[in-house]
XYZ file of C-alpha atoms in Angstrom:
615
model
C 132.990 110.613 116.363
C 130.444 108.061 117.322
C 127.565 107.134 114.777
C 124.734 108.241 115.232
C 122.387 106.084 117.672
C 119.182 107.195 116.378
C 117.746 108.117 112.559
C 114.466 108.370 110.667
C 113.559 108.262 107.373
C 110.613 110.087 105.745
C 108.708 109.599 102.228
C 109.071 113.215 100.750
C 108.036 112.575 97.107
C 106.844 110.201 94.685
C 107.740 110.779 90.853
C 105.228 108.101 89.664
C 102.469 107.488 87.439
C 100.959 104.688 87.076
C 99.036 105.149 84.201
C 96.426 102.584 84.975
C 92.665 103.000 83.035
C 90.893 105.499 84.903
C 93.310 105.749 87.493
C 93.154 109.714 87.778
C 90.929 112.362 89.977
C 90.946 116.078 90.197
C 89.418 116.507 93.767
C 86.156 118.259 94.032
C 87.808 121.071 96.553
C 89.684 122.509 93.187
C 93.093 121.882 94.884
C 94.672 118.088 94.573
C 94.563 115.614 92.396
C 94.815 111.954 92.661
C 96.481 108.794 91.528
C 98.136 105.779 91.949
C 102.121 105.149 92.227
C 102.680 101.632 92.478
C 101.269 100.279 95.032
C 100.260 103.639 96.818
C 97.541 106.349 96.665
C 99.090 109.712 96.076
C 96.747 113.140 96.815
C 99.281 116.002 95.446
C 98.359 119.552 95.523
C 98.264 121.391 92.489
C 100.411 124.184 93.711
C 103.068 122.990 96.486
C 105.382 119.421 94.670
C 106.369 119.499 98.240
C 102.185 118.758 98.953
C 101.704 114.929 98.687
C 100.426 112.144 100.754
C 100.652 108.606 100.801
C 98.316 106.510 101.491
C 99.910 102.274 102.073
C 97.389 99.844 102.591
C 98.581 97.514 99.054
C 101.148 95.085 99.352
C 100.987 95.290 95.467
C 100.392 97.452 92.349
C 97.110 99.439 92.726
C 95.040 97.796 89.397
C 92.115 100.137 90.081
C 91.318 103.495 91.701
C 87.653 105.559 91.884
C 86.807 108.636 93.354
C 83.019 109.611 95.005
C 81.204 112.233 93.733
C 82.009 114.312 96.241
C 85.392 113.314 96.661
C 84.322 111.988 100.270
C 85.587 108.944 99.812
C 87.630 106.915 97.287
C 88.694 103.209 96.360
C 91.433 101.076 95.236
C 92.113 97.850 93.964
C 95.371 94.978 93.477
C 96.135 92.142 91.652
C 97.637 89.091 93.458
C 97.216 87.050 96.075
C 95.916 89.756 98.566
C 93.531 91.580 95.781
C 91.551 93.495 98.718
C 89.445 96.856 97.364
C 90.450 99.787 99.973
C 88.290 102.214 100.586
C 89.642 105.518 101.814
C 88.176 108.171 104.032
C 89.816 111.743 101.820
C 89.416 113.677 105.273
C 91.331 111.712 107.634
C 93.573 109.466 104.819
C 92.337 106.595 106.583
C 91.008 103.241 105.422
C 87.164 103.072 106.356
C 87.281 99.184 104.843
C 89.385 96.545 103.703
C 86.808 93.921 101.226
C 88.647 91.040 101.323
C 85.862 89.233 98.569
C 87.624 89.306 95.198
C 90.302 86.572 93.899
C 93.395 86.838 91.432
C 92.177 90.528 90.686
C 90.476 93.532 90.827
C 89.619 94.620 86.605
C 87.333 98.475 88.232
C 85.854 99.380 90.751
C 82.869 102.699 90.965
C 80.969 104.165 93.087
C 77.542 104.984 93.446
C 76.284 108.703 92.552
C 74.467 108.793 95.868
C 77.686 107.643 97.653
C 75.315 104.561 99.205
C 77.556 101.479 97.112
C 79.953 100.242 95.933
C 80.848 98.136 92.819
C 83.798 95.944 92.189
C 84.217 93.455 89.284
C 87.178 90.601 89.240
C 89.705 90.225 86.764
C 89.279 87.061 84.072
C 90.380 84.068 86.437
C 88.125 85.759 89.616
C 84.781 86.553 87.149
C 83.136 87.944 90.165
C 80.732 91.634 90.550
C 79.859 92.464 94.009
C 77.905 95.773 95.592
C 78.929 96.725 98.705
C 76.914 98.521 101.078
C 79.207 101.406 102.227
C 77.404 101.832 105.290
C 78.894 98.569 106.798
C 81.377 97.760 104.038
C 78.904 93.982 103.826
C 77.911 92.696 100.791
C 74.866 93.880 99.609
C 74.508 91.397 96.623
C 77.017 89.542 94.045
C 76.541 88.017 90.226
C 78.747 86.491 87.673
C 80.938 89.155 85.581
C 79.545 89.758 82.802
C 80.531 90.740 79.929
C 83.447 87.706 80.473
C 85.873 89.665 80.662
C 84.640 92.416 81.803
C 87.025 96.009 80.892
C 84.775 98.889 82.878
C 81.761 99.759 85.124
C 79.708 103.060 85.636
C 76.831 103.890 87.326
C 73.758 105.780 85.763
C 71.539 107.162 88.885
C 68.469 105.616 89.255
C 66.340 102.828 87.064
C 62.999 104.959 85.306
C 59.622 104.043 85.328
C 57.230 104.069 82.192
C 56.609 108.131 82.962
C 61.003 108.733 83.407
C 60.618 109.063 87.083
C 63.231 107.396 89.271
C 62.675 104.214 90.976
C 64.158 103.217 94.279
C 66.341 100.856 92.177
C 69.727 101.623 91.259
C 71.133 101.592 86.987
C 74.827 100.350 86.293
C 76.411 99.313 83.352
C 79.539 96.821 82.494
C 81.486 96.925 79.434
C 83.574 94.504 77.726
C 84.549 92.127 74.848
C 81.892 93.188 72.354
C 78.980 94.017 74.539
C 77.663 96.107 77.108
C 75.223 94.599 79.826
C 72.767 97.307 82.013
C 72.135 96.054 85.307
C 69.056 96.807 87.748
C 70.434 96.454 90.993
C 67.240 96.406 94.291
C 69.285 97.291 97.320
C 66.614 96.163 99.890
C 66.107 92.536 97.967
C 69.979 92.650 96.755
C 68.618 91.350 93.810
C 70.816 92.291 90.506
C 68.952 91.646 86.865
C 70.524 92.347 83.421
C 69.971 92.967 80.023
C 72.493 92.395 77.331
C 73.719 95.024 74.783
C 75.304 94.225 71.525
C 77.316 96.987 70.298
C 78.347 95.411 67.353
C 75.803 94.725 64.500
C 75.587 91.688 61.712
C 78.730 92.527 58.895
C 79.906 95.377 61.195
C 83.559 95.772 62.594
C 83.614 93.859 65.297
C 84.287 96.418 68.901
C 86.071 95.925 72.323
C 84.422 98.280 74.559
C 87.181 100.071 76.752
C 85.310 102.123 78.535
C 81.473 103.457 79.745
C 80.148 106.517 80.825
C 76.738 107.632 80.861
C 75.641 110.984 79.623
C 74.616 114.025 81.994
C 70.548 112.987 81.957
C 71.024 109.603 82.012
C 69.371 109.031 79.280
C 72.437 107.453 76.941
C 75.475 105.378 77.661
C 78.286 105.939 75.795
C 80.955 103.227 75.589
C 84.491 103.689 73.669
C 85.804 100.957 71.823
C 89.092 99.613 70.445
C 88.282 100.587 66.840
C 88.099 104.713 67.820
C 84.914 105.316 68.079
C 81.778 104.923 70.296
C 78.645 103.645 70.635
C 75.398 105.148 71.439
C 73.108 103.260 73.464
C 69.580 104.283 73.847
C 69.023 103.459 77.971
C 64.937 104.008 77.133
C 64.890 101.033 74.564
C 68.121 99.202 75.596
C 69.285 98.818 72.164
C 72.537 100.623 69.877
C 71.465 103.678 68.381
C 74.564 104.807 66.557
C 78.317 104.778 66.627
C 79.896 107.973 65.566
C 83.847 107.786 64.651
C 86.536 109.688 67.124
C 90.511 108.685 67.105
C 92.826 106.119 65.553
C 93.693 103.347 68.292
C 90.640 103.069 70.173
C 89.256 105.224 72.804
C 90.629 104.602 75.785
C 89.092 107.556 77.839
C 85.545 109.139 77.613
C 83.549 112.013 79.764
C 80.231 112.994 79.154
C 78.879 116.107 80.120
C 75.489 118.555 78.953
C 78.068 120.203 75.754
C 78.894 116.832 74.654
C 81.500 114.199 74.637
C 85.460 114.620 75.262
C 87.417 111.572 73.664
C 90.706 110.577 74.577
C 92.485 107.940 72.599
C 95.215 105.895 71.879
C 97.056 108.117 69.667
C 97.116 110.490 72.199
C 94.816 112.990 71.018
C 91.769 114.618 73.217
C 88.927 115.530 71.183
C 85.782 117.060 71.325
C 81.943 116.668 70.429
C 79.235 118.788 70.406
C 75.577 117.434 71.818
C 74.586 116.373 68.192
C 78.160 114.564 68.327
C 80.149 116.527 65.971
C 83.869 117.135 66.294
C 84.831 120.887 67.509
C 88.450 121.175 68.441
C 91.347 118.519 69.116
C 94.795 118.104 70.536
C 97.538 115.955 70.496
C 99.223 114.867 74.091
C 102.268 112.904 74.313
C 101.657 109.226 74.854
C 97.611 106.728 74.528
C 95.168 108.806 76.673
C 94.417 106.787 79.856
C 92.399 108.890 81.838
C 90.650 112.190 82.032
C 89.116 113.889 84.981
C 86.860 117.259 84.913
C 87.851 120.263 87.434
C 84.842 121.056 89.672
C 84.254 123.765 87.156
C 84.792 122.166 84.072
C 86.682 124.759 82.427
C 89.583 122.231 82.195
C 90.221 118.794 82.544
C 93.771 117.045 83.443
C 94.832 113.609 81.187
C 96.944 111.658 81.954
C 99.083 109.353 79.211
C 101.129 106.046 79.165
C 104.297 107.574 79.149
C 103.886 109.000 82.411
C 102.646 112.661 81.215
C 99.800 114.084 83.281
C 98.719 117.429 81.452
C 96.048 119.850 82.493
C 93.748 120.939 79.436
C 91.876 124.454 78.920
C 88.320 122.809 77.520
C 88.349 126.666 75.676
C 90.577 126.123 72.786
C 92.184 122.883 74.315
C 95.355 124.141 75.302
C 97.523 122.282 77.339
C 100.168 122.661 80.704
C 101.952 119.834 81.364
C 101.755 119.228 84.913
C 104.206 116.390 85.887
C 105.923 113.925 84.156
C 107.327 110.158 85.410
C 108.754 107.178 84.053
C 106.164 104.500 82.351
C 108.566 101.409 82.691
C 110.966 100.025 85.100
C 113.565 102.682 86.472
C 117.374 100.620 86.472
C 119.812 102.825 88.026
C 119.849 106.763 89.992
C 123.002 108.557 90.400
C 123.903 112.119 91.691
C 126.739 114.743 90.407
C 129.535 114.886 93.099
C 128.997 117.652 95.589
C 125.619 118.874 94.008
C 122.619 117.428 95.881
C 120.196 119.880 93.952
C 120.025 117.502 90.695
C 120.137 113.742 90.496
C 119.589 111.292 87.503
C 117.601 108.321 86.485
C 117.584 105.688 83.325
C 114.713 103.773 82.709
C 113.745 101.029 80.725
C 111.348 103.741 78.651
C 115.143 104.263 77.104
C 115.052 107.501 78.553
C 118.144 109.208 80.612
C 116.235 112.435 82.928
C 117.757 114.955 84.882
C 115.506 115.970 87.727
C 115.388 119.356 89.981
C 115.417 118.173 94.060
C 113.720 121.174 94.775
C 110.591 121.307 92.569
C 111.031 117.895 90.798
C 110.522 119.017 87.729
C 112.571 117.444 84.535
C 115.616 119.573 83.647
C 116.824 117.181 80.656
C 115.717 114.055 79.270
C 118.252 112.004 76.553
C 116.479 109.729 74.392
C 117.951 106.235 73.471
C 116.737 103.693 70.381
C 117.542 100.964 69.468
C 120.059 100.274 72.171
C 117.738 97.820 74.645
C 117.321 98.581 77.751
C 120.249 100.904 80.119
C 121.906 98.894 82.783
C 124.256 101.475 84.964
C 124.495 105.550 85.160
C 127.419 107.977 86.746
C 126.593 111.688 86.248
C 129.243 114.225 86.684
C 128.367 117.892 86.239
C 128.866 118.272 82.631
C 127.990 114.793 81.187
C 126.039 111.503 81.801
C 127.345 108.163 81.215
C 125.346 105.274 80.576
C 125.882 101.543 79.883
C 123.307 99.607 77.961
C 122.216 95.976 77.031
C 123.523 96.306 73.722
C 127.214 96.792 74.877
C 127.837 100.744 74.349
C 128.887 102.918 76.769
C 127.154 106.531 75.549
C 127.788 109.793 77.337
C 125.205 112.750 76.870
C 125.315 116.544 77.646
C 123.409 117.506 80.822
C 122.226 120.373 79.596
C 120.504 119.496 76.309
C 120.209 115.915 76.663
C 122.020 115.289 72.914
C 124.772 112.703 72.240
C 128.324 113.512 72.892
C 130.209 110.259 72.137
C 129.992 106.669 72.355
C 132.102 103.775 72.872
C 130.820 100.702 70.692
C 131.685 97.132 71.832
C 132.292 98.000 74.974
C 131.916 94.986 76.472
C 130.378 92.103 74.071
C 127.055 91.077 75.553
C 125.967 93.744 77.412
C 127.364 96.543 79.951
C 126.396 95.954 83.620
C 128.429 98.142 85.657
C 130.050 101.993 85.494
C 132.057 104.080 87.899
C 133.691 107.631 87.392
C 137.301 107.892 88.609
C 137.368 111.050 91.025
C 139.816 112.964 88.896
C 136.983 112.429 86.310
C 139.846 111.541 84.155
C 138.575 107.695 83.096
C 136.147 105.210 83.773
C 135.558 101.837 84.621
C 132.993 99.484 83.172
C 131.793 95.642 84.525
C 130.378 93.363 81.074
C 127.989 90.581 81.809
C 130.644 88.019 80.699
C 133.138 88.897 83.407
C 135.406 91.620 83.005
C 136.434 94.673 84.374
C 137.482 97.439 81.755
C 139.048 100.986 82.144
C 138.930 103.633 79.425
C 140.657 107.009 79.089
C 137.764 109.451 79.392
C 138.878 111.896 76.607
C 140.016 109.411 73.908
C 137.612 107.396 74.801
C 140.247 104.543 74.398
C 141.075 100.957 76.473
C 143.778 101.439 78.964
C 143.085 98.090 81.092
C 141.533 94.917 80.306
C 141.029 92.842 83.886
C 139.298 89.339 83.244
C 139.252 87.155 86.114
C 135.577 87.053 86.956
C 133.444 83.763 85.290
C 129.942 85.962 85.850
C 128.562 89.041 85.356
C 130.204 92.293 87.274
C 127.599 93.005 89.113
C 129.552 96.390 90.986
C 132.301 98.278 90.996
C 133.869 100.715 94.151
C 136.518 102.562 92.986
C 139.345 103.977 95.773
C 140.136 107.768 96.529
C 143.758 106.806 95.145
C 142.226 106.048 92.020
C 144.590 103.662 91.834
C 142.838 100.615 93.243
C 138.794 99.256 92.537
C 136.909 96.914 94.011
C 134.469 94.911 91.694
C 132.320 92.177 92.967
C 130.470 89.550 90.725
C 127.352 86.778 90.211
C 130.266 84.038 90.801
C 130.329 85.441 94.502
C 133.966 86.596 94.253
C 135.337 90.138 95.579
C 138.183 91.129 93.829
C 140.711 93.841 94.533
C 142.694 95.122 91.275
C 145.642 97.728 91.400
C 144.945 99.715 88.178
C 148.459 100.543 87.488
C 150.076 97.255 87.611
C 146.855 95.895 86.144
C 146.568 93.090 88.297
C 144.433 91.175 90.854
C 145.741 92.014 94.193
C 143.349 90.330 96.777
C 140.387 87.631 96.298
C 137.988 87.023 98.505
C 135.027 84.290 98.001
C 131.315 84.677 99.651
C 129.962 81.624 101.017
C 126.599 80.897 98.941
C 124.953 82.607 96.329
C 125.958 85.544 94.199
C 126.845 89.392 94.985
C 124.488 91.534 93.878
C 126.340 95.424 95.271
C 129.311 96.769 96.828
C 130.081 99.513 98.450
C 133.511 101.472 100.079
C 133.496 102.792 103.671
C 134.318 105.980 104.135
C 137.894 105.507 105.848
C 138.033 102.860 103.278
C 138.996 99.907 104.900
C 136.230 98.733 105.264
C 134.284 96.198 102.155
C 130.544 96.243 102.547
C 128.507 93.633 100.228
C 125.082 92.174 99.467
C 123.876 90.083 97.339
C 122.092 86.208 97.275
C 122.700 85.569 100.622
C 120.705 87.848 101.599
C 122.375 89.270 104.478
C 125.100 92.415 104.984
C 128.226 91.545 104.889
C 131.586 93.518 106.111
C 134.883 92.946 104.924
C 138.531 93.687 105.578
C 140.184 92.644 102.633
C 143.671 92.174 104.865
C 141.299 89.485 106.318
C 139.820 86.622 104.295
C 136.677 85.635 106.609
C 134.082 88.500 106.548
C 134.612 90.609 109.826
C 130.677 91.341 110.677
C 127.497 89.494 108.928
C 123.919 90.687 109.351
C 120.886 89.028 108.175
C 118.718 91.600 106.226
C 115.601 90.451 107.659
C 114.418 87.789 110.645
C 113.607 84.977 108.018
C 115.452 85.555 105.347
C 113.506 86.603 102.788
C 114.875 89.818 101.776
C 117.359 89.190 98.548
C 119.133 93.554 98.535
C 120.158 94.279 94.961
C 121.772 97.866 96.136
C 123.979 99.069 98.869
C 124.741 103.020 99.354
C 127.181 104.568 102.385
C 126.141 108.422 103.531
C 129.410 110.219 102.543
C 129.496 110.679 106.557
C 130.576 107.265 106.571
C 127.801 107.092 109.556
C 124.662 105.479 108.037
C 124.159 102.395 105.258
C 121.431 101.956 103.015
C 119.819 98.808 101.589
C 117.001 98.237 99.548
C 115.588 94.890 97.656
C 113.085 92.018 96.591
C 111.512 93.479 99.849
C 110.241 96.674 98.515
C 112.160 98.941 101.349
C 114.233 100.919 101.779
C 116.384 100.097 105.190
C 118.843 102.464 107.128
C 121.718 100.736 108.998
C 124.192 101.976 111.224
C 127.602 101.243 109.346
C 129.432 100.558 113.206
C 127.379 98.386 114.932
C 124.751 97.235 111.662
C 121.868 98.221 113.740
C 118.640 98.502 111.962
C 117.728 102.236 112.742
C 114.595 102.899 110.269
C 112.459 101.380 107.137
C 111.222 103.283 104.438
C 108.109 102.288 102.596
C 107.051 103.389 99.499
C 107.787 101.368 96.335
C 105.348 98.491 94.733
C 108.451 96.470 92.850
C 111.907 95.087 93.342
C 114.002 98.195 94.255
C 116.830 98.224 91.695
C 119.154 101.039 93.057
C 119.633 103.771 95.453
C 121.885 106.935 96.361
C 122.801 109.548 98.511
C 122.341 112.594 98.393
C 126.295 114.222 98.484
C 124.356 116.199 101.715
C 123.567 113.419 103.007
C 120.128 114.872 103.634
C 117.935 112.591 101.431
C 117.762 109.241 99.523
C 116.819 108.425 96.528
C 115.092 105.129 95.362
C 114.423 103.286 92.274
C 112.559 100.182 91.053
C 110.797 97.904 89.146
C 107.473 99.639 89.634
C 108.442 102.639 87.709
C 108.785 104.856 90.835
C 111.345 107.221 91.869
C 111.021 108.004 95.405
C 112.677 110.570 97.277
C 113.225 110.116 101.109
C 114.028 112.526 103.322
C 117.310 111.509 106.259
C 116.587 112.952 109.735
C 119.668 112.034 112.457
């Protein structure tokens, strides 16, 4: 049957949190919420998992993200060379402006309560505010940071005259390393003045303000600080009025509203205060609090946490639903169960091992891992994962509670770096970073084979339908064939420059598909010691794939890399036949579905990203 000549990929779903201050909205319309995966905006309904859109404009990780008060429009911000703020039209999902001002960094961004402006402030190295006039997306006016650095901004309505009546000036305030400064911003003039705020007084522990809010009147801004509580300032007479204790490990979220004050803090407890500032209720959430957002009601609020928990909160006895929950470090390795394409599984460098449901995305079990660094390779079989690790242990854990079943210590000496799971199930294979290529009876758990002819780390290993014969491939750019019984090398075949990062089997298996330093897809027939086909990943070169997957059609090829895409190749002629964007970070690994109906993608950014295969 001829391959296919045309196929699509589609984004379907991002499992990704990225857990950055402030970084989370509940949309005024009561049904989605927003945040930021990586280097994209996700809106996701409340209801549907299958509800989300992305919204690309970042060639980076999103630093910052704001909402309007009306949820008409909101904003994001990047580190790195291209640090641009977007700002995004809610209604259409479309950029309205890309402000191309900032340098190194964008440290928050707010907007105005009238909708009118726009306020971004640099990171450290860029030390630049600047109001933008959202009318035109110009500048309207621009000042030195200050604080230096400067942690938060929020806006506080209108500047008062002697009698408390507004002005036709506008009242912000920045927070930061021990002070706060209020700012009088005149639109027409774009002239900015400031006063300076000590929130730390002679003898007193000295504060890191984390973040600002300003209460319901306008009256007093509240600002949390690293030592757990916050401070009090009087906006009439510009000075500290009092600081009133809250959590252990500073505040790192705050909302003010007519009742009171809601705290969330670093030891991942909400709590909260009455108008004369006196704790009512608390909880306890898993993970530092990094950002709370009312519901247009505010009979709840949703938090989200540093471990990639976002939780919605009952404000009436502060009970709480967990809502979704992600990675919060680099995701290594994804791997499905033969013939079921309803579950897959992901390790992360969180030292977690999850399970996750394809159809609502939901976590079905989650293993837990100390003290073993970080995992390196993962093969999941329907009754048991298997996981190598830095610290040389191969450790297998039940699917269905997530607990320990066995271990095999010393594995391989300084660290394990690659796993495959014969199809009989009966043993397994295992790559060590120092070369060598090691099969072990799956039910003793004992060494059968010891193959050492590799001088680098085994990178990959393919392992035949005979299960008699394996292909591993290696940093020293060799491609060795080994016959399992006889325990020997039986073919060797050398890449030209630069080492082999992934290999994969065809499915009539004779074909030998690689990629790795060279940065281009190679074919091999291992009867033949020149490659058969090459194809450059990308026009110029610059696309380095660390992972290489084959549909179990044997029709399509996927790639994925320093790049950040995910690419889908025809495995007969190596056409490029569609690119999937999505991820923020070096893509470490990627699968298909035993369907052949999706792919999933992981990386450095933390993200797990599901895309859907149309042919």
């Amino acid at each position: 049957m001829e391959p296919p000549t045309e196929a699509s990929i589609e984004l379907e779903h991002s499992i990704a949190f990225s857990g950055i201050p402030g970084g989370l909205f509940y949309h005024p319309a009561g049904e989605h919420f927003i945040f930021a995966s990586g280097g994209t905006v996700v809106i996701q309904s409340f209801l549907d998992p299958h509800d989300q859109h992305f919204l690309a404009g970042h060639d980076g990780p999103i630093s910052s993200l704001c909402m309007s008060k009306s949820g008409r429009y909101f904003a994001s911000g990047q580190n790195g060379e291209n640090s641009d703020v977007l700002v995004w039209d809610f209604e259409t999902k479309q950029i309205c402006y890309r402000l191309s001002e900032h340098d190194h960094g964008i440290k928050c961004i707010a907007f105005s309560d009238d909708e009118l402006l726009l306020c971004s402030v640099g990171v450290d190295n860029d030390g630049k505010m600047i109001i933008w006039d959202l009318s035109n997306g110009y500048i309207v006016c621009s000042a030195k940071a200050n604080p230096h650095p400067t942690s938060c901004v929020a806006w506080g309505g209108m500047v008062k005259d002697i009698k408390r009546r507004d002005t036709e000036k506008y009242l912000l305030c920045t927070s930061g390393a021990k002070t706060s400064v209020v700012w009088s911003l005149d639109p027409y003039l774009g002239e900015l003045t400031s006063e300076q705020i000590h929130t730390t007084g002679r003898g007193e522990q000295t504060r890191e303000n984390l973040v600002v809010e300003f209460s319901a009147d306008r009256e007093t801004i509240y600002c949390g600080t690293t030592s757990g509580d916050f401070a009090l300032i009087n906006v009439r007479l510009m000075k500290l009025s009092k600081t009133v204790p809250a959590c252990k490990l500073g505040i790192t979220s705050l909302l003010s509203w007519p009742e009171g004050v809601i705290c969330g803090g670093g030891d991942g407890t909400i709590t909260t205060f009455d108008s004369t500032y006196n704790d009512i209720q608390q909880c306890q959430l898993d993970g530092p609090i990094v950002a709370m957002i009312f519901s247009p009601d505010k009979a709840e609020v949703v938090a989200g946490t540093s471990k990639g928990f976002v939780y919605r909160v009952r404000l009436e006895g502060l009970q709480s639903l967990l809502l979704c929950e992600n990675h919060c470090a680099p995701v290594i390795c994804v791997a499905f169960a033969p013939e079921a394409s309803d579950k897959f599984a992901t390790a992360s460098v969180d030292n977690t091992l999850r399970i996750w449901d394809s159809g609502d995305y939901t976590v079905i079990t989650t293993a837990i891992v100390k003290d073993a660094g970080a995992p390196t390779c993962l093969v999941y079989s329907l009754d048991m994962l298997v996981s190598g690790w830095d610290d040389g242990i191969i450790r297998a854990h039940d699917v269905d509670s997530g607990n320990p079943l066995w271990l095999i210590e010393n594995a391989h000496r300084a660290g394990v770096t690659a796993l495959t799971l014969s199809h009989n199930q009966r043993f397994i294979l295992s790559g060590g970073s120092q070369g060598e290529v090691r099969v072990w009876e799956l039910r003793t758990r004992e060494l059968v084979s010891h193959l050492k002819e590799h001088t680098l780390p085994v990178k990959s290993i393919a392992l035949y339908e005979d299960n008699f014969h394996a292909i591993s491939c290696s940093r020293d750019r060799s491609i060795l064939c080994w016959d399992l019984r006889s325990e020997r090398r039986i073919t060797s075949h050398q890449q030209r420059m630069g080492g082999i990062n992934s290999v994969a089997l065809s499915k009539d298996q004779t074909m030998v598909l690689t990629v790795g330093q060279e940065r281009r897809v190679i074919s091999w027939d291992l009867r033949d010691q020149n490659p058969v086909a090459v194809r450059d990943l990308s026009p110029n070169l610059d696309d380095e794939a660390t992972t290489i997957a084959i549909s179990h059609d044997g029709k399509l090829l996927a790639t994925a890399g320093s790049a950040q895409l995910v690419k889908l190749w025809s495995v007969k002629s190596f056409d490029l036949l569609a690119v999937g964007e999505g991820h923020s970070g070096l893509v470490n690994d990627l699968k298909f579905s035993p369907d052949d109906r999706q792919i999933v993608s992981v990386g450095e950014d933390g993200g797990v990203f599901i895309f859907n295969v149309y042919v």
